[in-house]
CSV table of C-alpha atoms and ligand atoms in Angstrom, one decimal:
chain,number,residue,atom,x,y,z
A,1,UNK,CA,50.6,-15.3,-14.3
A,2,UNK,CA,46.8,-15.6,-14.6
A,3,UNK,CA,45.2,-16.4,-18.0
A,4,UNK,CA,41.5,-16.7,-18.8
A,5,UNK,CA,40.2,-19.0,-21.5
A,6,UNK,CA,37.1,-17.0,-22.2
A,7,UNK,CA,33.7,-18.1,-23.3
A,8,UNK,CA,34.3,-21.3,-25.4
A,9,UNK,CA,31.1,-22.8,-27.0
A,10,UNK,CA,31.9,-26.0,-25.2
A,11,UNK,CA,34.3,-27.3,-22.5
A,12,UNK,CA,34.7,-31.1,-22.2
A,13,UNK,CA,36.2,-31.3,-18.7
A,14,UNK,CA,36.2,-35.1,-18.5
A,15,UNK,CA,35.8,-34.6,-14.8
A,16,UNK,CA,36.7,-37.8,-13.0
A,17,UNK,CA,35.9,-36.5,-9.4
A,18,UNK,CA,39.5,-37.3,-8.4
A,19,UNK,CA,39.5,-40.8,-9.8
A,20,UNK,CA,41.7,-40.0,-12.8
A,21,UNK,CA,40.3,-42.6,-15.2
A,22,UNK,CA,36.9,-43.6,-16.7
A,23,UNK,CA,35.8,-47.1,-16.6
A,24,UNK,CA,32.9,-48.8,-18.5
A,25,UNK,CA,29.8,-46.6,-18.6
A,26,UNK,CA,31.7,-43.7,-17.0
A,27,UNK,CA,33.4,-43.3,-20.4
A,28,UNK,CA,30.2,-41.9,-21.8
A,29,UNK,CA,30.3,-38.9,-19.5
A,30,UNK,CA,32.6,-36.2,-20.8
A,31,UNK,CA,31.0,-33.5,-18.6
A,32,UNK,CA,30.1,-31.0,-21.2
A,33,UNK,CA,29.9,-27.4,-20.0
A,34,UNK,CA,28.6,-24.3,-21.8
A,35,UNK,CA,28.7,-20.7,-20.6
A,36,UNK,CA,31.9,-21.3,-18.7
A,37,UNK,CA,35.5,-20.0,-18.8
A,38,UNK,CA,38.8,-21.5,-17.5
A,39,UNK,CA,41.2,-19.8,-15.2
A,40,UNK,CA,44.9,-20.8,-15.5
A,41,UNK,CA,47.5,-19.9,-12.9
A,42,UNK,CA,51.0,-20.4,-14.2
A,43,UNK,CA,51.2,-24.0,-15.5
A,44,UNK,CA,48.1,-25.3,-13.7
A,45,UNK,CA,44.3,-25.2,-14.0
A,46,UNK,CA,43.0,-23.0,-11.2
A,47,UNK,CA,39.2,-23.0,-11.7
A,48,UNK,CA,36.3,-23.3,-14.1
A,49,UNK,CA,33.9,-20.4,-13.6
A,50,UNK,CA,30.6,-19.4,-15.1
A,51,UNK,CA,31.0,-16.6,-17.7
A,52,UNK,CA,29.0,-14.3,-15.5
A,53,UNK,CA,31.8,-14.3,-12.9
A,54,UNK,CA,34.6,-13.5,-15.3
A,55,UNK,CA,34.4,-9.8,-14.7
A,56,UNK,CA,35.6,-10.3,-11.2
A,57,UNK,CA,38.8,-11.8,-12.4
A,58,UNK,CA,41.9,-9.8,-13.1
A,59,UNK,CA,43.8,-11.8,-15.7
A,60,UNK,CA,47.2,-11.0,-17.2
A,61,UNK,CA,45.9,-12.4,-20.5
A,62,UNK,CA,42.5,-13.2,-21.9
A,63,UNK,CA,42.2,-15.7,-24.7
A,64,UNK,CA,38.9,-15.3,-26.4
A,65,UNK,CA,37.6,-18.8,-27.4
A,66,UNK,CA,34.1,-17.8,-28.6
A,67,UNK,CA,32.8,-20.5,-31.0
A,68,UNK,CA,35.6,-22.9,-30.1
A,69,UNK,CA,35.6,-26.2,-28.3
A,70,UNK,CA,38.0,-26.9,-25.5
A,71,UNK,CA,39.2,-30.5,-24.7
A,72,UNK,CA,41.9,-31.6,-22.2
A,73,UNK,CA,45.2,-31.8,-24.2
A,74,UNK,CA,45.0,-35.1,-26.1
A,75,UNK,CA,47.3,-37.9,-24.9
A,76,UNK,CA,48.9,-40.2,-27.5
A,77,UNK,CA,49.9,-43.2,-25.5
A,78,UNK,CA,51.3,-45.7,-28.0
A,79,UNK,CA,53.7,-44.8,-30.9
A,80,UNK,CA,56.9,-46.0,-32.5
A,81,UNK,CA,57.6,-42.5,-33.8
A,82,UNK,CA,61.4,-42.7,-34.0
A,83,UNK,CA,62.2,-44.8,-37.0
A,84,UNK,CA,64.1,-44.5,-40.3
A,85,UNK,CA,63.4,-45.8,-43.8
A,86,UNK,CA,60.1,-46.5,-45.5
A,87,UNK,CA,58.1,-49.7,-45.8
A,88,UNK,CA,55.9,-48.6,-48.6
A,89,UNK,CA,57.0,-51.6,-50.6
A,90,UNK,CA,55.6,-53.9,-47.9
A,91,UNK,CA,52.4,-52.0,-47.9
A,92,UNK,CA,52.2,-52.6,-51.7
A,93,UNK,CA,52.7,-56.3,-51.1
A,94,UNK,CA,50.0,-56.3,-48.5
A,95,UNK,CA,47.6,-54.8,-51.0
A,96,UNK,CA,48.2,-57.7,-53.3
A,97,UNK,CA,47.7,-60.4,-50.7
A,98,UNK,CA,50.8,-60.9,-48.4
A,99,UNK,CA,50.1,-60.8,-44.7
A,100,UNK,CA,52.1,-58.8,-42.1
A,101,UNK,CA,53.3,-62.1,-40.7
A,102,UNK,CA,54.4,-63.4,-44.1
A,103,UNK,CA,56.5,-60.2,-44.5
A,104,UNK,CA,58.0,-60.5,-41.1
A,105,UNK,CA,58.9,-64.2,-41.7
A,106,UNK,CA,60.7,-63.3,-45.0
A,107,UNK,CA,63.0,-60.9,-43.2
A,108,UNK,CA,60.9,-57.7,-43.8
A,109,UNK,CA,58.8,-56.1,-41.1
A,110,UNK,CA,60.4,-54.9,-37.9
A,111,UNK,CA,63.8,-56.2,-39.0
A,112,UNK,CA,63.8,-54.0,-42.1
A,113,UNK,CA,63.2,-50.9,-39.9
A,114,UNK,CA,65.8,-52.2,-37.5
A,115,UNK,CA,68.4,-52.2,-40.4
A,116,UNK,CA,67.4,-48.6,-41.3
A,117,UNK,CA,67.7,-47.4,-37.7
A,118,UNK,CA,71.0,-49.1,-37.1
A,119,UNK,CA,72.3,-47.4,-40.3
A,120,UNK,CA,71.0,-43.9,-39.2
A,121,UNK,CA,72.9,-41.5,-37.0
A,122,UNK,CA,71.5,-40.0,-33.8
A,123,UNK,CA,71.2,-36.7,-35.7
A,124,UNK,CA,69.3,-38.2,-38.6
A,125,UNK,CA,66.8,-39.9,-36.3
A,126,UNK,CA,66.3,-36.7,-34.4
A,127,UNK,CA,65.6,-34.7,-37.6
A,128,UNK,CA,63.1,-37.3,-38.9
A,129,UNK,CA,61.3,-37.4,-35.6
A,130,UNK,CA,61.0,-33.6,-35.1
A,131,UNK,CA,58.6,-33.2,-38.1
A,132,UNK,CA,56.4,-36.1,-36.9
A,133,UNK,CA,56.1,-34.6,-33.4
A,134,UNK,CA,55.1,-31.2,-34.8
A,135,UNK,CA,52.4,-33.1,-36.8
A,136,UNK,CA,51.0,-34.5,-33.6
A,137,UNK,CA,51.2,-31.2,-31.7
A,138,UNK,CA,49.2,-29.5,-34.4
A,139,UNK,CA,46.4,-32.0,-33.8
A,140,UNK,CA,46.1,-31.2,-30.1
A,141,UNK,CA,48.6,-33.7,-28.6
A,142,UNK,CA,50.1,-32.4,-25.4
A,143,UNK,CA,51.6,-35.7,-24.1
A,144,UNK,CA,53.2,-38.3,-26.4
A,145,UNK,CA,54.6,-41.7,-25.7
A,146,UNK,CA,57.4,-43.0,-27.9
A,147,UNK,CA,58.9,-46.5,-27.8
A,148,UNK,CA,62.3,-47.8,-28.7
A,149,UNK,CA,62.4,-51.3,-30.3
A,150,UNK,CA,63.9,-50.8,-33.7
A,151,UNK,CA,67.6,-51.0,-32.5
A,152,UNK,CA,67.5,-54.5,-31.0
A,153,UNK,CA,71.1,-54.4,-29.8
A,154,UNK,CA,72.7,-52.5,-27.0
A,155,UNK,CA,74.1,-49.6,-29.0
A,156,UNK,CA,71.0,-48.9,-31.1
A,157,UNK,CA,68.4,-49.3,-28.4
A,158,UNK,CA,70.3,-46.8,-26.3
A,159,UNK,CA,70.7,-44.5,-29.4
A,160,UNK,CA,66.9,-44.6,-29.8
A,161,UNK,CA,66.2,-43.9,-26.1
A,162,UNK,CA,68.8,-41.0,-26.2
A,163,UNK,CA,67.0,-39.6,-29.3
A,164,UNK,CA,63.6,-39.8,-27.5
A,165,UNK,CA,65.1,-38.1,-24.3
A,166,UNK,CA,66.6,-35.4,-26.5
A,167,UNK,CA,63.2,-34.8,-28.1
A,168,UNK,CA,61.7,-34.6,-24.7
A,169,UNK,CA,64.1,-31.7,-23.9
A,170,UNK,CA,63.5,-29.9,-27.1
A,171,UNK,CA,59.7,-29.9,-27.2
A,172,UNK,CA,57.2,-28.2,-24.9
A,173,UNK,CA,54.9,-31.2,-24.7
A,174,UNK,CA,55.6,-34.1,-22.4
A,175,UNK,CA,57.3,-36.9,-24.2
A,176,UNK,CA,57.4,-40.3,-22.4
A,177,UNK,CA,60.0,-42.9,-23.5
A,178,UNK,CA,59.2,-46.6,-23.3
A,179,UNK,CA,61.8,-49.3,-23.6
A,180,UNK,CA,60.7,-51.9,-26.2
A,181,UNK,CA,63.9,-54.0,-26.5
A,182,UNK,CA,61.6,-57.1,-26.5
A,183,UNK,CA,60.0,-56.1,-29.8
A,184,UNK,CA,61.4,-59.0,-31.8
A,185,UNK,CA,64.6,-61.1,-32.1
A,186,UNK,CA,67.3,-59.5,-34.2
A,187,UNK,CA,68.7,-61.8,-36.9
A,188,UNK,CA,72.0,-62.3,-35.1
A,189,UNK,CA,70.1,-63.9,-32.2
A,190,UNK,CA,67.6,-66.0,-34.1
A,191,UNK,CA,69.2,-69.2,-33.1
A,192,UNK,CA,70.1,-67.9,-29.6
A,193,UNK,CA,66.9,-66.6,-28.2
A,194,UNK,CA,68.1,-66.9,-24.6
A,195,UNK,CA,71.2,-64.9,-25.5
A,196,UNK,CA,69.0,-61.9,-26.6
A,197,UNK,CA,66.8,-62.2,-23.5
A,198,UNK,CA,69.9,-62.2,-21.4
A,199,UNK,CA,71.2,-59.1,-23.1
A,200,UNK,CA,67.9,-57.4,-22.2
A,201,UNK,CA,67.8,-58.6,-18.6
A,202,UNK,CA,71.5,-58.3,-17.7
A,203,UNK,CA,72.6,-55.3,-19.7
A,204,UNK,CA,69.9,-53.1,-21.2
A,205,UNK,CA,67.3,-53.0,-18.4
A,206,UNK,CA,69.9,-52.2,-15.7
A,207,UNK,CA,71.6,-49.5,-17.9
A,208,UNK,CA,68.3,-47.9,-18.8
A,209,UNK,CA,67.1,-47.8,-15.2
A,210,UNK,CA,70.4,-46.5,-13.8
A,211,UNK,CA,70.5,-43.7,-16.4
A,212,UNK,CA,66.8,-42.9,-16.2
A,213,UNK,CA,66.3,-43.4,-19.9
A,214,UNK,CA,62.8,-44.9,-19.5
A,215,UNK,CA,60.5,-45.7,-16.6
A,216,UNK,CA,58.6,-48.4,-18.4
A,217,UNK,CA,59.3,-51.6,-20.3
A,218,UNK,CA,57.2,-53.0,-23.1
A,219,UNK,CA,57.3,-56.2,-25.1
A,220,UNK,CA,55.6,-58.1,-28.0
A,221,UNK,CA,54.2,-61.5,-27.1
A,222,UNK,CA,53.4,-63.2,-30.4
A,223,UNK,CA,54.2,-66.3,-32.4
A,224,UNK,CA,56.8,-64.3,-34.4
A,225,UNK,CA,58.2,-62.5,-31.3
A,226,UNK,CA,58.5,-63.4,-27.6
A,227,UNK,CA,56.9,-66.3,-25.7
A,228,UNK,CA,54.9,-65.7,-22.5
A,229,UNK,CA,57.8,-67.3,-20.6
A,230,UNK,CA,60.4,-65.0,-22.1
A,231,UNK,CA,58.2,-62.0,-21.4
A,232,UNK,CA,57.8,-63.0,-17.8
A,233,UNK,CA,61.6,-63.1,-17.4
A,234,UNK,CA,62.0,-59.7,-19.0
A,235,UNK,CA,59.2,-58.2,-16.9
A,236,UNK,CA,60.6,-59.6,-13.7
A,237,UNK,CA,63.9,-57.9,-14.4
A,238,UNK,CA,62.1,-54.6,-15.3
A,239,UNK,CA,60.2,-54.7,-12.0
A,240,UNK,CA,63.3,-55.4,-10.1
A,241,UNK,CA,64.5,-52.1,-11.5
A,242,UNK,CA,61.3,-50.3,-10.5
A,243,UNK,CA,60.1,-50.1,-14.1
A,244,UNK,CA,56.4,-50.4,-14.8
A,245,UNK,CA,55.4,-52.8,-17.6
A,246,UNK,CA,53.0,-52.9,-20.6
A,247,UNK,CA,52.6,-55.4,-23.4
A,248,UNK,CA,51.7,-55.7,-27.1
A,249,UNK,CA,49.5,-58.8,-27.0
A,250,UNK,CA,46.7,-60.7,-28.7
A,251,UNK,CA,47.5,-59.0,-32.0
A,252,UNK,CA,47.5,-62.1,-34.2
A,253,UNK,CA,47.5,-65.0,-31.7
A,254,UNK,CA,46.4,-65.4,-28.2
A,255,UNK,CA,49.3,-67.4,-26.8
A,256,UNK,CA,49.2,-66.5,-23.2
A,257,UNK,CA,50.7,-63.0,-23.3
A,258,UNK,CA,47.8,-61.3,-21.6
A,259,UNK,CA,47.8,-63.8,-18.7
A,260,UNK,CA,51.6,-63.4,-18.3
A,261,UNK,CA,51.4,-59.6,-18.3
A,262,UNK,CA,48.6,-59.5,-15.7
A,263,UNK,CA,51.0,-61.1,-13.2
A,264,UNK,CA,53.0,-57.8,-13.2
A,265,UNK,CA,50.2,-55.2,-12.7
A,266,UNK,CA,50.8,-53.7,-16.2
A,267,UNK,CA,49.9,-50.1,-16.9
A,268,UNK,CA,48.3,-51.3,-20.1
A,269,UNK,CA,47.9,-54.2,-22.5
A,270,UNK,CA,47.8,-53.0,-26.1
A,271,UNK,CA,46.4,-54.3,-29.4
A,272,UNK,CA,43.9,-57.1,-28.4
A,273,UNK,CA,42.5,-57.6,-31.9
A,274,UNK,CA,42.1,-61.3,-31.2
A,275,UNK,CA,41.3,-61.0,-27.5
A,276,UNK,CA,39.0,-64.0,-26.6
A,277,UNK,CA,35.6,-63.3,-25.2
A,278,UNK,CA,36.4,-65.4,-22.2
A,279,UNK,CA,39.6,-63.3,-21.5
A,280,UNK,CA,37.8,-59.9,-21.3
A,281,UNK,CA,37.3,-60.4,-17.5
A,282,UNK,CA,41.0,-59.7,-17.0
A,283,UNK,CA,40.2,-56.0,-17.7
A,284,UNK,CA,36.9,-55.9,-15.8
A,285,UNK,CA,37.5,-53.7,-12.7
A,286,UNK,CA,41.2,-53.9,-13.3
A,287,UNK,CA,43.5,-50.9,-13.2
A,288,UNK,CA,45.2,-52.1,-16.4
A,289,UNK,CA,44.2,-50.1,-19.4
A,290,UNK,CA,43.2,-51.8,-22.6
A,291,UNK,CA,44.8,-49.7,-25.3
A,292,UNK,CA,43.1,-50.2,-28.7
A,293,UNK,CA,44.7,-49.4,-32.0
A,294,UNK,CA,42.1,-49.3,-34.8
A,295,UNK,CA,44.6,-47.8,-37.2
A,296,UNK,CA,46.5,-51.1,-37.2
A,297,UNK,CA,43.3,-53.1,-38.1
A,298,UNK,CA,42.6,-50.6,-40.9
A,299,UNK,CA,46.1,-50.5,-42.2
A,300,UNK,CA,46.5,-54.3,-42.2
A,301,UNK,CA,42.9,-54.8,-43.3
A,302,UNK,CA,42.3,-56.9,-40.2
A,303,UNK,CA,39.8,-57.5,-37.5
A,304,UNK,CA,39.2,-54.8,-34.8
A,305,UNK,CA,39.5,-55.2,-31.1
A,306,UNK,CA,36.3,-55.9,-29.1
A,307,UNK,CA,35.9,-52.3,-27.8
A,308,UNK,CA,32.2,-52.6,-27.1
A,309,UNK,CA,32.6,-55.8,-25.1
A,310,UNK,CA,35.5,-54.4,-23.1
A,311,UNK,CA,33.6,-51.2,-22.2
A,312,UNK,CA,30.4,-53.1,-21.5
A,313,UNK,CA,32.4,-55.3,-19.1
A,314,UNK,CA,33.6,-52.4,-17.1
A,315,UNK,CA,37.1,-51.9,-18.5
A,316,UNK,CA,39.3,-48.8,-18.8
A,317,UNK,CA,39.8,-48.4,-22.6
A,318,UNK,CA,42.2,-46.0,-24.3
A,319,UNK,CA,42.9,-45.3,-28.0
A,320,UNK,CA,46.1,-44.6,-29.8
A,321,UNK,CA,47.6,-44.4,-33.3
A,322,UNK,CA,50.4,-47.0,-32.9
A,323,UNK,CA,52.2,-44.8,-35.4
A,324,UNK,CA,54.9,-46.9,-37.0
A,325,UNK,CA,56.2,-47.7,-40.5
A,326,UNK,CA,54.8,-51.2,-40.7
A,327,UNK,CA,51.4,-51.8,-39.1
A,328,UNK,CA,50.0,-48.3,-38.8
A,329,UNK,CA,51.6,-45.6,-40.9
A,330,UNK,CA,48.9,-43.2,-39.6
A,331,UNK,CA,49.3,-40.1,-37.6
A,332,UNK,CA,45.8,-38.8,-38.1
A,333,UNK,CA,43.9,-38.6,-34.8
A,334,UNK,CA,40.6,-37.7,-36.4
A,335,UNK,CA,40.8,-40.8,-38.6
A,336,UNK,CA,41.6,-43.0,-35.6
A,337,UNK,CA,38.6,-41.6,-33.7
A,338,UNK,CA,36.4,-42.1,-36.7
A,339,UNK,CA,37.5,-45.7,-37.1
A,340,UNK,CA,36.8,-46.3,-33.4
A,341,UNK,CA,33.3,-45.0,-33.9
A,342,UNK,CA,32.5,-46.8,-37.2
A,343,UNK,CA,34.4,-50.0,-36.8
A,344,UNK,CA,34.4,-50.5,-33.0
A,345,UNK,CA,31.1,-49.0,-32.2
A,346,UNK,CA,32.4,-46.7,-29.6
A,347,UNK,CA,30.3,-43.6,-28.8
A,348,UNK,CA,31.9,-40.2,-29.5
A,349,UNK,CA,32.1,-39.6,-25.8
A,350,UNK,CA,33.8,-42.9,-25.1
A,351,UNK,CA,36.3,-42.0,-27.8
A,352,UNK,CA,37.1,-38.7,-26.2
A,353,UNK,CA,37.6,-40.3,-22.8
A,354,UNK,CA,39.8,-42.9,-24.5
A,355,UNK,CA,42.0,-40.2,-26.0
A,356,UNK,CA,42.4,-38.1,-22.9
A,357,UNK,CA,42.0,-39.3,-19.3
A,358,UNK,CA,42.3,-43.1,-20.1
A,359,UNK,CA,45.3,-42.7,-22.4
A,360,UNK,CA,46.9,-40.6,-19.6
A,361,UNK,CA,46.2,-43.5,-17.2
A,362,UNK,CA,47.9,-45.9,-19.6
A,363,UNK,CA,51.0,-43.8,-19.2
A,364,UNK,CA,50.7,-43.4,-15.4
A,365,UNK,CA,50.3,-39.7,-15.6
A,366,UNK,CA,46.5,-39.3,-15.2
A,367,UNK,CA,47.0,-37.5,-11.9
A,368,UNK,CA,48.6,-34.6,-13.7
A,369,UNK,CA,46.9,-34.4,-17.1
A,370,UNK,CA,44.0,-35.9,-19.2
A,371,UNK,CA,41.1,-33.9,-17.7
A,372,UNK,CA,40.3,-30.3,-17.0
A,373,UNK,CA,40.2,-30.4,-13.2
A,374,UNK,CA,41.7,-27.8,-10.8
A,375,UNK,CA,45.3,-28.6,-9.9
A,376,UNK,CA,46.1,-30.5,-13.1
A,377,UNK,CA,48.5,-29.2,-15.8
A,378,UNK,CA,46.8,-26.5,-17.9
A,379,UNK,CA,47.0,-28.7,-21.1
A,380,UNK,CA,44.3,-28.0,-23.7
A,381,UNK,CA,43.4,-28.8,-27.3
A,382,UNK,CA,41.2,-26.2,-28.8
A,383,UNK,CA,39.1,-26.9,-31.9
A,384,UNK,CA,37.7,-24.6,-34.5
A,385,UNK,CA,34.0,-25.7,-34.2
A,386,UNK,CA,31.2,-25.1,-31.7
A,387,UNK,CA,30.2,-28.8,-31.5
A,388,UNK,CA,32.7,-31.5,-30.4
A,389,UNK,CA,31.0,-34.1,-32.6
A,390,UNK,CA,32.5,-32.4,-35.6
A,391,UNK,CA,36.0,-33.6,-34.6
A,392,UNK,CA,35.0,-37.2,-35.2
A,393,UNK,CA,32.5,-36.5,-38.0
A,394,UNK,CA,35.0,-34.6,-40.1
A,395,UNK,CA,37.1,-37.7,-41.0
A,396,UNK,CA,40.7,-37.0,-41.4
A,397,UNK,CA,40.4,-33.2,-41.1
A,398,UNK,CA,42.4,-31.4,-38.5
A,399,UNK,CA,40.0,-29.0,-36.7
A,400,UNK,CA,42.6,-28.2,-34.0
A,401,UNK,CA,43.3,-24.4,-34.0
A,402,UNK,CA,45.3,-23.9,-30.8
A,403,UNK,CA,47.3,-26.0,-28.3
A,404,UNK,CA,48.1,-24.9,-24.8
A,405,UNK,CA,50.6,-26.9,-22.7
A,406,UNK,CA,51.3,-26.1,-19.1
A,407,UNK,CA,49.7,-22.7,-19.5
A,408,UNK,CA,51.6,-21.7,-22.6
A,409,UNK,CA,50.2,-21.4,-26.1
A,410,UNK,CA,52.5,-23.7,-28.0
A,411,UNK,CA,50.6,-23.8,-31.3
A,412,UNK,CA,48.2,-21.5,-33.1
A,413,UNK,CA,46.9,-22.4,-36.5
A,414,UNK,CA,47.7,-19.6,-39.0
A,415,UNK,CA,44.8,-17.6,-40.3
A,416,UNK,CA,43.9,-18.9,-43.8
A,417,UNK,CA,42.4,-16.5,-46.2
A,418,UNK,CA,41.7,-16.7,-49.9
A,419,UNK,CA,44.4,-14.1,-50.5
A,420,UNK,CA,47.0,-16.6,-49.4
A,421,UNK,CA,46.2,-18.9,-52.3
B,501,NIG,O1,52.6,-52.2,-32.5
B,501,NIG,N1,53.1,-55.3,-33.0
B,501,NIG,C1,54.3,-55.1,-33.0
B,501,NIG,N2,54.9,-53.9,-33.2
B,501,NIG,C2,54.3,-52.8,-33.9
B,501,NIG,C3,54.6,-52.8,-35.3
B,501,NIG,C4,56.0,-52.5,-35.6
B,501,NIG,C5,56.3,-52.6,-37.1
B,501,NIG,O2,55.7,-53.3,-37.8
B,501,NIG,O3,57.3,-51.9,-37.4
B,501,NIG,C6,52.9,-52.6,-33.6
B,501,NIG,O4,52.0,-53.0,-34.4
B,502,FE,FE1,53.0,-50.8,-31.2
C-alpha cells in the first residue's frame, strides 16, 4: 500500500543523518522542507520527494496536506498515566503554602495515589487510562511511555503493568511500560526499607523480566524516597535481568542519584530541577538523555531545570509532561512546549527536537521513530497551520488535526462549523 502525503506547507524532518538523536547545537536544526511530499509504503517512510516529482508516483491514497505542517509523530517519554483518585485537595493546599514534600511527609502524595490504585480494579484502571491516552493521541502523540509506581506491592505493581500492557494491545500507538517499583516506600515498609528493596530485587524485577512486562526500570532518588545506595542495588538487579534503567533525580535535592545512575549507562535521567552547574558535565557528550519536565516546575511553582546550560554544554535534552496526579496534572503538550520556551529559554526548534527524536532516544526507540527519515515508521503529527511556530505560540491550544501511526490515519479532527454550535 503506497500513500502520498501531498504538498504540506512545511515538513520538519528532524533529519539526524542516521545518528538518531540531536545533541547540543544540533537541536536547533529541524530540517524544514517546503515544496515536498512524503511517500509511505505500508508502515514505513519510503521517501521524501519534491512536489514536482509527485506526478510520477502511483499512490493507492493521496492525503492532501495543503496548508498543514507535518512533524514526526510526537513522543511522550515520561508519564504516570495509569492512576486512580484525585489529588485536587493537595493542589489546593499547595496554593496556600504547603510544599510537595510537606504533603508527602504527612502521608499524602504518592502514597495517597497508591491507596486509590490498590483499591481500584484492573478494569477501573483501564477505563480511566483509555480516556487519557485518547487525549494524548489527539495532540499528535504516536509513542507514549507509562510508568507503574503507584502499586508499591507485588500484586498492585503487577496489576499496573498488566493494565499498561493491555492498553498497549488496544491502542494503535506504541505504548512503552516502565517499571517504577522504586517510586517511594509503601507505609508497611517504612521501618523496613531493606525489606522493600529486597521485594523489588528478589521478586518483582525477576517476575517482570521473565514475563516481559517491562524492558526498563526507573526509580526516584530523593530525600523522601530512595538513597543512591538503594538505587544502585535495584539497578544492578535490573541490569542482571537485561533491563535498561532510568532515574528520577535532582528534583528537590541533589543527594548523589545522578552519579549513581550514571554507573549504569541509563537511557535517561529525568527532572534535574536542582541539577548543580558542576554536574552538567555528566550529560556532555553522553548517550544519556536529560529529560526535562517543565510542567512539574509550573505545577509546583518551583524552579526550572537548567535547559540552556545543558544544551550549551552539548547534552541530549528531551521534554515530557510527567503527567501524574500530584506534581504535574498536565496533559497539554502545547503548554509544556510554551513553558520550555518562556521559562527555560529553549528555542522553538530545540523544543521540537526535544519532543520527537530526543524523547524517542530516551525510550531507546529512536532507530524506529522520532524523525522523518526513510526506513523509519510512518508516524506523523499533522497540524492545522502553515507555520510550525504557531504550535508553541498558541499556548494551550491543540492545533493537531491528523495523526498517522505506522502508515494508518488513527485520528482526524472533526470538521468544526458554526452550524454545529
Ligand atoms: O515524576 N518525582 C516523583 N514522582 C512523580 C510524582 C508522582 C506523584 O506525586 O504522584 C514525578 O514528579
Ligand atoms: Fe515522573
